[in-house]
PDB file of C-alpha atoms and ligand atoms in Angstrom:
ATOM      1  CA  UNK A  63      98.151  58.403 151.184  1.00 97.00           C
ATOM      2  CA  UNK A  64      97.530  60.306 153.955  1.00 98.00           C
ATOM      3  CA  UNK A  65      94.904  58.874 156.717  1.00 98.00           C
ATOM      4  CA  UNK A  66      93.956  60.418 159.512  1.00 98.00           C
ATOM      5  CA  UNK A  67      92.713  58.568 162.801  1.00 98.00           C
ATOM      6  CA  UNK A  68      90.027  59.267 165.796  1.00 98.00           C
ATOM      7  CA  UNK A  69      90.113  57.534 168.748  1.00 98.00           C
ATOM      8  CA  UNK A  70      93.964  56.373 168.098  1.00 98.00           C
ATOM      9  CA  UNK A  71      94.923  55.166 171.883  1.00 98.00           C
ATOM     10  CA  UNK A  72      92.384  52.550 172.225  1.00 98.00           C
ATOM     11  CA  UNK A  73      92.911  49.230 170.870  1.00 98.00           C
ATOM     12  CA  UNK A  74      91.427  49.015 167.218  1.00 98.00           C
ATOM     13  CA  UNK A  75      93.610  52.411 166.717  1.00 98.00           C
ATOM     14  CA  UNK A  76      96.655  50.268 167.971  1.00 98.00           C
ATOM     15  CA  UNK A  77      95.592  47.571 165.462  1.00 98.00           C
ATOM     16  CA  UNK A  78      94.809  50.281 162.964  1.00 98.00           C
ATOM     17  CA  UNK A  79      97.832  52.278 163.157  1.00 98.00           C
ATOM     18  CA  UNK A  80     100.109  48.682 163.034  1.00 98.00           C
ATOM     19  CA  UNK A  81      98.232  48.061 159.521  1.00 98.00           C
ATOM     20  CA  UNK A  82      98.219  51.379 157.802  1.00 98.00           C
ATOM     21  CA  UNK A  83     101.568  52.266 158.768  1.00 98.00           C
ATOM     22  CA  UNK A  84     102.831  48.517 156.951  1.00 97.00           C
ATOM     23  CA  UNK A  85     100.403  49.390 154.286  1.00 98.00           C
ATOM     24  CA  UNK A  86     102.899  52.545 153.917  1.00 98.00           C
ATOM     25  CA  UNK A  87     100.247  55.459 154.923  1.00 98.00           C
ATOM     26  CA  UNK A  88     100.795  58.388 156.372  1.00 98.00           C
ATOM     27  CA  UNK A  89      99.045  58.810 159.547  1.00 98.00           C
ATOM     28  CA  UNK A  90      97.894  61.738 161.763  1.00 98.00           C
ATOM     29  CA  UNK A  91      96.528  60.502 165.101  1.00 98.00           C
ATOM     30  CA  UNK A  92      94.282  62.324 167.931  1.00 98.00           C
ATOM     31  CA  UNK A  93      95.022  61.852 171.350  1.00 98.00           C
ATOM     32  CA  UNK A  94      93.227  63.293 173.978  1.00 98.00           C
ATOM     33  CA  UNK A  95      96.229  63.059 175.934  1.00 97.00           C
ATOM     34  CA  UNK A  96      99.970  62.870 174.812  1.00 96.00           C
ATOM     35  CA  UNK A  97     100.306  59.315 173.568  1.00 96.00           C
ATOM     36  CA  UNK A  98     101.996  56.848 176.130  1.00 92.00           C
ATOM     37  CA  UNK A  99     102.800  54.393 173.247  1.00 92.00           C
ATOM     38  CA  UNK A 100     105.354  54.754 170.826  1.00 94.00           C
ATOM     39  CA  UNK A 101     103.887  55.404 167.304  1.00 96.00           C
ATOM     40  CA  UNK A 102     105.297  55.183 163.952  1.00 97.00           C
ATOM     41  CA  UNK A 103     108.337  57.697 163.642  1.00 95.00           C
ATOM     42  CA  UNK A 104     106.493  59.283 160.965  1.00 95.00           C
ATOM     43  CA  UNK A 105     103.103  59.917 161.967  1.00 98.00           C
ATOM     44  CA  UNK A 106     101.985  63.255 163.498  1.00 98.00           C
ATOM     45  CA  UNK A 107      99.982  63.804 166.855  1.00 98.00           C
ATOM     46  CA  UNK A 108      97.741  65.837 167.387  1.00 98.00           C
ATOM     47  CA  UNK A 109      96.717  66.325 171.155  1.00 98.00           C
ATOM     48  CA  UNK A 110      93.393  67.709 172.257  1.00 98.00           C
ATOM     49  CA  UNK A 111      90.133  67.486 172.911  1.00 98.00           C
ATOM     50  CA  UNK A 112      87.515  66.340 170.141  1.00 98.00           C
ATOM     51  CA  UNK A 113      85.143  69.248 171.182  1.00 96.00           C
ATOM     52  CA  UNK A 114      88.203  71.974 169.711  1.00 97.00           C
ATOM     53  CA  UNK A 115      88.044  72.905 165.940  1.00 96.00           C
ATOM     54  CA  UNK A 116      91.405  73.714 165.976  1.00 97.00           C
ATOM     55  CA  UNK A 117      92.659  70.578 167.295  1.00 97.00           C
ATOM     56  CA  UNK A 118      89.992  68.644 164.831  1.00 98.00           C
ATOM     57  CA  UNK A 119      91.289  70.601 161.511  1.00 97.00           C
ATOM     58  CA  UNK A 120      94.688  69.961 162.775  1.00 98.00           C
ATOM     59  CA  UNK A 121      94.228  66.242 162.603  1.00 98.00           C
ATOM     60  CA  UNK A 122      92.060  66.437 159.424  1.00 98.00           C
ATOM     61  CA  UNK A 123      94.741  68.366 157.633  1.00 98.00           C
ATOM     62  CA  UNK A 124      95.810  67.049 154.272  1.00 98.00           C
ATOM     63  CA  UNK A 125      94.006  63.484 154.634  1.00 98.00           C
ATOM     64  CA  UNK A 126      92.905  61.549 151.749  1.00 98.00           C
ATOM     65  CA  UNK A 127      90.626  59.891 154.313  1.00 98.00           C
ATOM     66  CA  UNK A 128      89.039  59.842 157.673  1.00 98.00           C
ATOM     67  CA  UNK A 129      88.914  56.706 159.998  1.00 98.00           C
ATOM     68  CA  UNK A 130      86.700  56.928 163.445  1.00 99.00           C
ATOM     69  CA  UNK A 131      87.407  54.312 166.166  1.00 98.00           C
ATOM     70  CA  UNK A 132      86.454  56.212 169.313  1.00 98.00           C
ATOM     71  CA  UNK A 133      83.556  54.625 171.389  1.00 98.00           C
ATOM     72  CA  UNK A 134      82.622  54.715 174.800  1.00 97.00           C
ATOM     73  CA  UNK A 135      84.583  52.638 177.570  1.00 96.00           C
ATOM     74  CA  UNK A 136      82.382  50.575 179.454  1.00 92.00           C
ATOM     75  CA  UNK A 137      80.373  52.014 182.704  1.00 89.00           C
ATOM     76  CA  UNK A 138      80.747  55.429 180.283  1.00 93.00           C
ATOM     77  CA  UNK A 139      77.876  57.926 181.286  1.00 93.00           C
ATOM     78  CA  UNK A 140      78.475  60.815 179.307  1.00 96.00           C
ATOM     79  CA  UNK A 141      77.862  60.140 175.457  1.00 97.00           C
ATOM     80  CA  UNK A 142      80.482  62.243 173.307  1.00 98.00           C
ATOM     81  CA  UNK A 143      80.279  59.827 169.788  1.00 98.00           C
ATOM     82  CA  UNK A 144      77.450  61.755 168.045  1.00 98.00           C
ATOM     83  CA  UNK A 145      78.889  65.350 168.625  1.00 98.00           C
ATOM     84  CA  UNK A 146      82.510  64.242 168.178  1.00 98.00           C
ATOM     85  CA  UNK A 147      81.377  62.913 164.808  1.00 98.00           C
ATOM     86  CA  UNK A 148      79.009  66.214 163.726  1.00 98.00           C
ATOM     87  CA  UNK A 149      82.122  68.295 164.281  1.00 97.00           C
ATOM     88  CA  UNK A 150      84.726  66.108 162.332  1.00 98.00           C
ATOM     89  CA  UNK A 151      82.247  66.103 159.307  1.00 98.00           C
ATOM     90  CA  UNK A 152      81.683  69.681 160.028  1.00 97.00           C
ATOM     91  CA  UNK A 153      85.164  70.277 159.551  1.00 97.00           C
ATOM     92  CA  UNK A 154      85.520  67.439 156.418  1.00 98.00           C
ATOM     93  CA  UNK A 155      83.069  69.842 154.679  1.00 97.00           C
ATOM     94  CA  UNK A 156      85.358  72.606 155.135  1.00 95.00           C
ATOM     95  CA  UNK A 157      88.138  71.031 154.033  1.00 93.00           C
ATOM     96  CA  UNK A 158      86.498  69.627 151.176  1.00 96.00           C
ATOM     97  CA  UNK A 159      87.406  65.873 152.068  1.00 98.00           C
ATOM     98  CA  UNK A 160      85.055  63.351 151.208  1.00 98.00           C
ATOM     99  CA  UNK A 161      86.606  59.652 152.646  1.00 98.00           C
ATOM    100  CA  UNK A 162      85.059  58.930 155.767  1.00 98.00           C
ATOM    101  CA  UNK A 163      84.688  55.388 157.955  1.00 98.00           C
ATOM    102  CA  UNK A 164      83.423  55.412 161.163  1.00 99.00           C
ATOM    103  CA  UNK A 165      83.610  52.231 162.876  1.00 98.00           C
ATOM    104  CA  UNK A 166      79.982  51.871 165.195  1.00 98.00           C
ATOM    105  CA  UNK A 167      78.538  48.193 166.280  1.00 97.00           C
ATOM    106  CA  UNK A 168      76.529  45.763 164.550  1.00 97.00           C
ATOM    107  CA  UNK A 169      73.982  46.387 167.390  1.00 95.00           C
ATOM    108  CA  UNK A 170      73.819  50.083 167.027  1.00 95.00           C
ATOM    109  CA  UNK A 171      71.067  51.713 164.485  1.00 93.00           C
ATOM    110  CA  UNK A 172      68.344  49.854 163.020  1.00 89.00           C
ATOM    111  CA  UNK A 173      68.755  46.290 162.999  1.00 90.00           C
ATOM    112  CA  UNK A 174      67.988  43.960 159.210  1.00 94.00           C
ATOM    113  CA  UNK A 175      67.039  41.094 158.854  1.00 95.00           C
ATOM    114  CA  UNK A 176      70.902  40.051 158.831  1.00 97.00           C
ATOM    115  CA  UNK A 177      71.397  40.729 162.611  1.00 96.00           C
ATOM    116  CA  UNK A 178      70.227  37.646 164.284  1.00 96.00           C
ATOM    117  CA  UNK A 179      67.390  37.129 166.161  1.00 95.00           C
ATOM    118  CA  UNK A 180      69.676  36.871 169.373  1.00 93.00           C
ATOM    119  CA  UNK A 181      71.272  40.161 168.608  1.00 94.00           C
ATOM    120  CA  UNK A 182      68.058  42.180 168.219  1.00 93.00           C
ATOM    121  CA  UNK A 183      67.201  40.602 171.803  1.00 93.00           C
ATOM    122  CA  UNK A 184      70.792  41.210 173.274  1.00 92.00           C
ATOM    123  CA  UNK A 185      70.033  45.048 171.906  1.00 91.00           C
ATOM    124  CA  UNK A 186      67.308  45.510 174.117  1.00 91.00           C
ATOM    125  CA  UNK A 187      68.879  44.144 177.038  1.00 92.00           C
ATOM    126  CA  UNK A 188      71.792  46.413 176.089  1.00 89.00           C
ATOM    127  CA  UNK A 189      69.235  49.360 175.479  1.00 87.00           C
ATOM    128  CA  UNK A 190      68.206  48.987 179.499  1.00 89.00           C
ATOM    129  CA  UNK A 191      70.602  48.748 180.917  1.00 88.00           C
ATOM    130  CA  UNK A 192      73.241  51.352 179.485  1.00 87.00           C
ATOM    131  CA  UNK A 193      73.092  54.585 181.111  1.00 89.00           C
ATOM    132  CA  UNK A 194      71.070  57.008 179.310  1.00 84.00           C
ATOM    133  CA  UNK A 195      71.409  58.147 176.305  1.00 93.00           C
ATOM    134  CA  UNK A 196      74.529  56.141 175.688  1.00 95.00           C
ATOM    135  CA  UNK A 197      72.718  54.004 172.916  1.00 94.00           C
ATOM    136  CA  UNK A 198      70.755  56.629 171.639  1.00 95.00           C
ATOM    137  CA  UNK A 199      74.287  58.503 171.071  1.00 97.00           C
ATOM    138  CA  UNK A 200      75.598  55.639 168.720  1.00 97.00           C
ATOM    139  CA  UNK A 201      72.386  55.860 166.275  1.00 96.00           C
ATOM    140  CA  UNK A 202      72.487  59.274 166.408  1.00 98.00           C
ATOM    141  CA  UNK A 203      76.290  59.088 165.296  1.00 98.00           C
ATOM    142  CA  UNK A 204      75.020  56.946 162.594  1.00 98.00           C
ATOM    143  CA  UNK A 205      72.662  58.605 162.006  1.00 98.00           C
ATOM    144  CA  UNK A 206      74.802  61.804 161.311  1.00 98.00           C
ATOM    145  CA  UNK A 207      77.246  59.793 159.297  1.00 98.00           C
ATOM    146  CA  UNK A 208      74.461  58.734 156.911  1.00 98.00           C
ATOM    147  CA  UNK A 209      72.700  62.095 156.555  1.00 97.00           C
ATOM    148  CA  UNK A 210      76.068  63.562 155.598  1.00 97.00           C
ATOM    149  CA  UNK A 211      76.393  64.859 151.795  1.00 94.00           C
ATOM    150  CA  UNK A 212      80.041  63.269 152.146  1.00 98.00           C
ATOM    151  CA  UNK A 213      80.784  61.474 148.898  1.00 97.00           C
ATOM    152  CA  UNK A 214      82.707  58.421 150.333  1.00 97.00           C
ATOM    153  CA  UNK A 215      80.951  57.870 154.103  1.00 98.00           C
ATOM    154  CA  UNK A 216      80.907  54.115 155.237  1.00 98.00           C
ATOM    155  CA  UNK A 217      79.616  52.890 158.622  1.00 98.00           C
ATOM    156  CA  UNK A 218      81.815  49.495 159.308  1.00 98.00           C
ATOM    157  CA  UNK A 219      80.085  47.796 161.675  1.00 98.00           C
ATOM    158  CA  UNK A 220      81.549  44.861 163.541  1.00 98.00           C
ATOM    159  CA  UNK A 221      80.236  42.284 166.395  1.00 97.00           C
ATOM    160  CA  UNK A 222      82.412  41.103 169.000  1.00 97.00           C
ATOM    161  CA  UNK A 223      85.923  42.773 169.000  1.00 98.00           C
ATOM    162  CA  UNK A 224      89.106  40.165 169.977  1.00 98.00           C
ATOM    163  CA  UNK A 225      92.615  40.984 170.774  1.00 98.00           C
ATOM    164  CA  UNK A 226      93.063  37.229 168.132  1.00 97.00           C
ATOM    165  CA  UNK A 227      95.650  37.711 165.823  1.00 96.00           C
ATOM    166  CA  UNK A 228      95.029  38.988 161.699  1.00 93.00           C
ATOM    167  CA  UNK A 229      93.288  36.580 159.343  1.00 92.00           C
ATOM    168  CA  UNK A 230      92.710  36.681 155.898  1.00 89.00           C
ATOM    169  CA  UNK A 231      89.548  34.914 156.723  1.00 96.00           C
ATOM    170  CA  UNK A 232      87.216  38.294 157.096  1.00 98.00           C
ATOM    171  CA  UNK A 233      83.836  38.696 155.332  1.00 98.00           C
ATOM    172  CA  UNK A 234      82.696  42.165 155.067  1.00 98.00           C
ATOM    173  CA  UNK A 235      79.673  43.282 153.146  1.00 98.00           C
ATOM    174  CA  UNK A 236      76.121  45.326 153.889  1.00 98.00           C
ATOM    175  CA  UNK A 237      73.745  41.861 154.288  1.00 97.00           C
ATOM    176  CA  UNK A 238      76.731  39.964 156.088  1.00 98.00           C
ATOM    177  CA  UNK A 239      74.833  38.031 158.552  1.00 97.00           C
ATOM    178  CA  UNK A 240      75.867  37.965 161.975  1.00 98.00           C
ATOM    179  CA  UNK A 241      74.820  36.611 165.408  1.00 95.00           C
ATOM    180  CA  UNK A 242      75.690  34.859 168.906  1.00 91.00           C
ATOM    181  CA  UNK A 243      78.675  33.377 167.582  1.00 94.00           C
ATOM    182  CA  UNK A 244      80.347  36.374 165.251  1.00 97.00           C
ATOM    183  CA  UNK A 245      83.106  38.127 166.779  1.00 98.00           C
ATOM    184  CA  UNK A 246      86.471  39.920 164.732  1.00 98.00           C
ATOM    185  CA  UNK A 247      89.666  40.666 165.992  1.00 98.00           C
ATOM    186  CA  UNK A 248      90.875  44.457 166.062  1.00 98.00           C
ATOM    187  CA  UNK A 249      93.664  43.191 163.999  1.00 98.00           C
ATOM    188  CA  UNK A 250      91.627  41.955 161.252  1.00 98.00           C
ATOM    189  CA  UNK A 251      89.051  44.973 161.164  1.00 98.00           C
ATOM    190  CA  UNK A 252      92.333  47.145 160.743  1.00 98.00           C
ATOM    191  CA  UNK A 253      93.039  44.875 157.673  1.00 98.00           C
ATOM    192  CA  UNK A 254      89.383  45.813 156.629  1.00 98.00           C
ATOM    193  CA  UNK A 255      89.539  49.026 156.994  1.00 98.00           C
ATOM    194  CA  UNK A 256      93.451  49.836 155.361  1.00 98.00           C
ATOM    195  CA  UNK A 257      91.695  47.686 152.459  1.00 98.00           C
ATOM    196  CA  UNK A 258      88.813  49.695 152.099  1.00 98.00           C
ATOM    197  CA  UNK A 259      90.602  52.569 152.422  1.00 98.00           C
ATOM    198  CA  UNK A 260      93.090  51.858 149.420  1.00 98.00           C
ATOM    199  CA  UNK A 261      89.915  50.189 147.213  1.00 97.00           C
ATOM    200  CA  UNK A 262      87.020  51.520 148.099  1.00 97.00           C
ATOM    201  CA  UNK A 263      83.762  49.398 147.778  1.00 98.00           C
ATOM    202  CA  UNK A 264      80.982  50.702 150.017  1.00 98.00           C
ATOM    203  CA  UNK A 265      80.772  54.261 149.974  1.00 98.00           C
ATOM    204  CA  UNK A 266      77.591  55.299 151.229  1.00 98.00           C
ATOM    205  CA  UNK A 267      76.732  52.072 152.680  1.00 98.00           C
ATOM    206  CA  UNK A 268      77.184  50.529 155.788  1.00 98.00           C
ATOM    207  CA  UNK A 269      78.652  46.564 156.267  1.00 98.00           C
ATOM    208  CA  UNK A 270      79.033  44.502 158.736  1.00 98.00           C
ATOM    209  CA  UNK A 271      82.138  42.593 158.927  1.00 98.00           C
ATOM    210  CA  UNK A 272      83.403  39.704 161.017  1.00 98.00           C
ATOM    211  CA  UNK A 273      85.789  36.988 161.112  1.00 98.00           C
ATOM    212  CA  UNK A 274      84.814  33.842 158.951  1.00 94.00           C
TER     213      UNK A 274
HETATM  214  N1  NAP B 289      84.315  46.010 172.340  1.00 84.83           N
HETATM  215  C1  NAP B 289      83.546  45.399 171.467  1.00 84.83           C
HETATM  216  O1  NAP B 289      83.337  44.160 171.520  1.00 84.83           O
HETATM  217  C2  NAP B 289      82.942  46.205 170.342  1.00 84.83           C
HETATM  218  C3  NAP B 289      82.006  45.571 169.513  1.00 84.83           C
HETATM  219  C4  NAP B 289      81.503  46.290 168.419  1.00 84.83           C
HETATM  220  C5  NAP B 289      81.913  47.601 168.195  1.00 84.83           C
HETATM  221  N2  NAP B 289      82.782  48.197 169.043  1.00 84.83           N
HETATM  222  C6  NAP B 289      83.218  49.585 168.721  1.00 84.83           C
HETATM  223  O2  NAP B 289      84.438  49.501 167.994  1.00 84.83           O
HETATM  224  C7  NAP B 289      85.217  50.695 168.227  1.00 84.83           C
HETATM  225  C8  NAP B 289      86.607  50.299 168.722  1.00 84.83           C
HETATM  226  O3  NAP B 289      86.469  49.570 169.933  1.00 84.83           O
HETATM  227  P1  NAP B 289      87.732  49.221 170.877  1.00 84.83           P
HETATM  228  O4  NAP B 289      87.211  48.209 171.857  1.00 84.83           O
HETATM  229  O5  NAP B 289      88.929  48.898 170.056  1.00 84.83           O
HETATM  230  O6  NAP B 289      87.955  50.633 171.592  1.00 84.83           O
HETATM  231  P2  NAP B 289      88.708  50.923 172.976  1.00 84.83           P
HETATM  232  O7  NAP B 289      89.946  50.128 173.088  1.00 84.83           O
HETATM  233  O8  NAP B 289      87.704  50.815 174.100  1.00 84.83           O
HETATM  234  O9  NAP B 289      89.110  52.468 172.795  1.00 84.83           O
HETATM  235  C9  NAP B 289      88.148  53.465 172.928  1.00 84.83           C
HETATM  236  C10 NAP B 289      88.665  54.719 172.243  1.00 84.83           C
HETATM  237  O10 NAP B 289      87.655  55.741 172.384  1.00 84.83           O
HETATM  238  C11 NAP B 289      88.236  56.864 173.047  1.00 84.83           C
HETATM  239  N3  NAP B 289      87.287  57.460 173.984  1.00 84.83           N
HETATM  240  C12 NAP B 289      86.608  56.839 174.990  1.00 84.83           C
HETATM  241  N4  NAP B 289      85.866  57.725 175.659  1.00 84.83           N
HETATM  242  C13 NAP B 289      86.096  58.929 175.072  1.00 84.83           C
HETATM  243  C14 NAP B 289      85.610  60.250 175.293  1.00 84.83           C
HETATM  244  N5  NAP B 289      84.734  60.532 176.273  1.00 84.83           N
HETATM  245  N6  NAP B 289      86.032  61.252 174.498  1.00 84.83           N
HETATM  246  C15 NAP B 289      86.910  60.993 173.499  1.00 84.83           C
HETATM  247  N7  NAP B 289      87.409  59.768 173.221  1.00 84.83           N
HETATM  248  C16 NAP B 289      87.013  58.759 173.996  1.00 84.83           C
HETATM  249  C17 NAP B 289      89.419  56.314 173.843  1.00 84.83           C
HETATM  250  O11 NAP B 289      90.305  57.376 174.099  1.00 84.83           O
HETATM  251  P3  NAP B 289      91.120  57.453 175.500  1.00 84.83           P
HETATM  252  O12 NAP B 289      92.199  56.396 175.380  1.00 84.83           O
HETATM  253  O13 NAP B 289      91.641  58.843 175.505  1.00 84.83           O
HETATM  254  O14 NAP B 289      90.153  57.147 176.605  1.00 84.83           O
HETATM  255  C18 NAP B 289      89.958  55.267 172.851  1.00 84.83           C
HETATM  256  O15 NAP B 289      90.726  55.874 171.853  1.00 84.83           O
HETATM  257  C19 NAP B 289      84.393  51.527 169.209  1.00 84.83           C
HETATM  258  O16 NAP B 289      83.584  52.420 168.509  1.00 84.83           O
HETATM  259  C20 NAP B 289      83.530  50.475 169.900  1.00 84.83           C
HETATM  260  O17 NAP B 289      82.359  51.043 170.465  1.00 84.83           O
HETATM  261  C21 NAP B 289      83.318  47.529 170.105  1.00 84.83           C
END
């Protein structure tokens, strides 16, 4: 299976790239600049920005599905998730691929019932005092992801993000309540995600997913 990964050099694509390359998948990474790491003798790199088709189709090439990590470092002013996202789907279309699973926040978009009560209020603390339009930029990545005509879209949406080691103990699901305490480790979302990717279970829906 060939997988192909946004957003590779930060630390869920670590995690990521550890657990699809032991699940035996072939990867093809973007970098926006040449990879400092080492990374699996049999991937492929692709280095460029997100904003050049050529560099996008390059990385999309062949892939039986699409995984999206990128997000904004912190103190980020200038929002880039939304039309990073448009053109990768954009270019999915093209290519006729239909697996995609963008990894947002489980305080971005609208907020169910599910998110606790805490969460909704941390959201609007979040809201002001990000710089503009950095908030609105993950909905309206969302957003795009869920207005696509892709076949197999899902939005994976965790809380907290550790650097804990991989459990087994990871609930995942579209009404998966979370709050204060929730958090998941980058190792175990990779799990998650390599899981969902070889058995899929939520296309066109988007879960929530922490640690237990
Ligand atoms: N941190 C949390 O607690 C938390 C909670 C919920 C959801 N999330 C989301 O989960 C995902 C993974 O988070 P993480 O903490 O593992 O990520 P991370 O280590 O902060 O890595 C961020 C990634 O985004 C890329 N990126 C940042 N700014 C960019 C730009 N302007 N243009 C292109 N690429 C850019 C980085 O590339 P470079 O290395 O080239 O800069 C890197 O690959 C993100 O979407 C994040 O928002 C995080």
């Amino acid at each position: 299976m060939i997988v192909s990964v946004f957003g590779a050099s930060g630390r869920t694509g670590h995690a990521f790239i550890a657990s699809a390359n032991d699940a035996g998948m072939s990867l093809r990474l973007h970098y926006r600049a040449k990879p400092s790491e080492q990374v699996p003798t049999s991937a492929t790199v692709v280095v460029g920005s997100l904003n050049d088709p050529t560099a996008v189709r390059e990385v999309l090439r062949g892939a039986d599905a699409v995984v999206v990590l990128f997000g904004p470092h912190p103190d980020a002013r200038i929002p880039f998730c939304a039309t990073a996202t448009k053109h990768i789907i954009a270019a999915m279309h093209v290519q006729s691929q239909q697996r995609l699973l963008v990894v947002t926040g489980a305080m971005t978009g609208g907020m169910p019932s599910n998110v606790s009560l805490f969460m909704r209020i941390m959201r609007r603390v979040v809201q002001r005092s990000a710089h503009e339009g950095m908030v609105a930029d993950r909905t309206e990545q969302e957003r795009l992801v869920r207005n696509s005509t892709l076949a197999g879209w899902t939005l994976v949406k965790p809380p907290r993000l550790t650097d804990e080691a991989a459990t087994d103990a990871v609930e995942i699901g579209p009404a998966l309540s979370v709050g204060m305490r929730s958090s998941i480790s980058r190792a175990s979302l990779a799990g998650a995600l390599v899981r969902e990717i070889q058995e899929p279970r939520f296309a066109q829906q988007a879960v929530y997913v922490a640690n237990r």
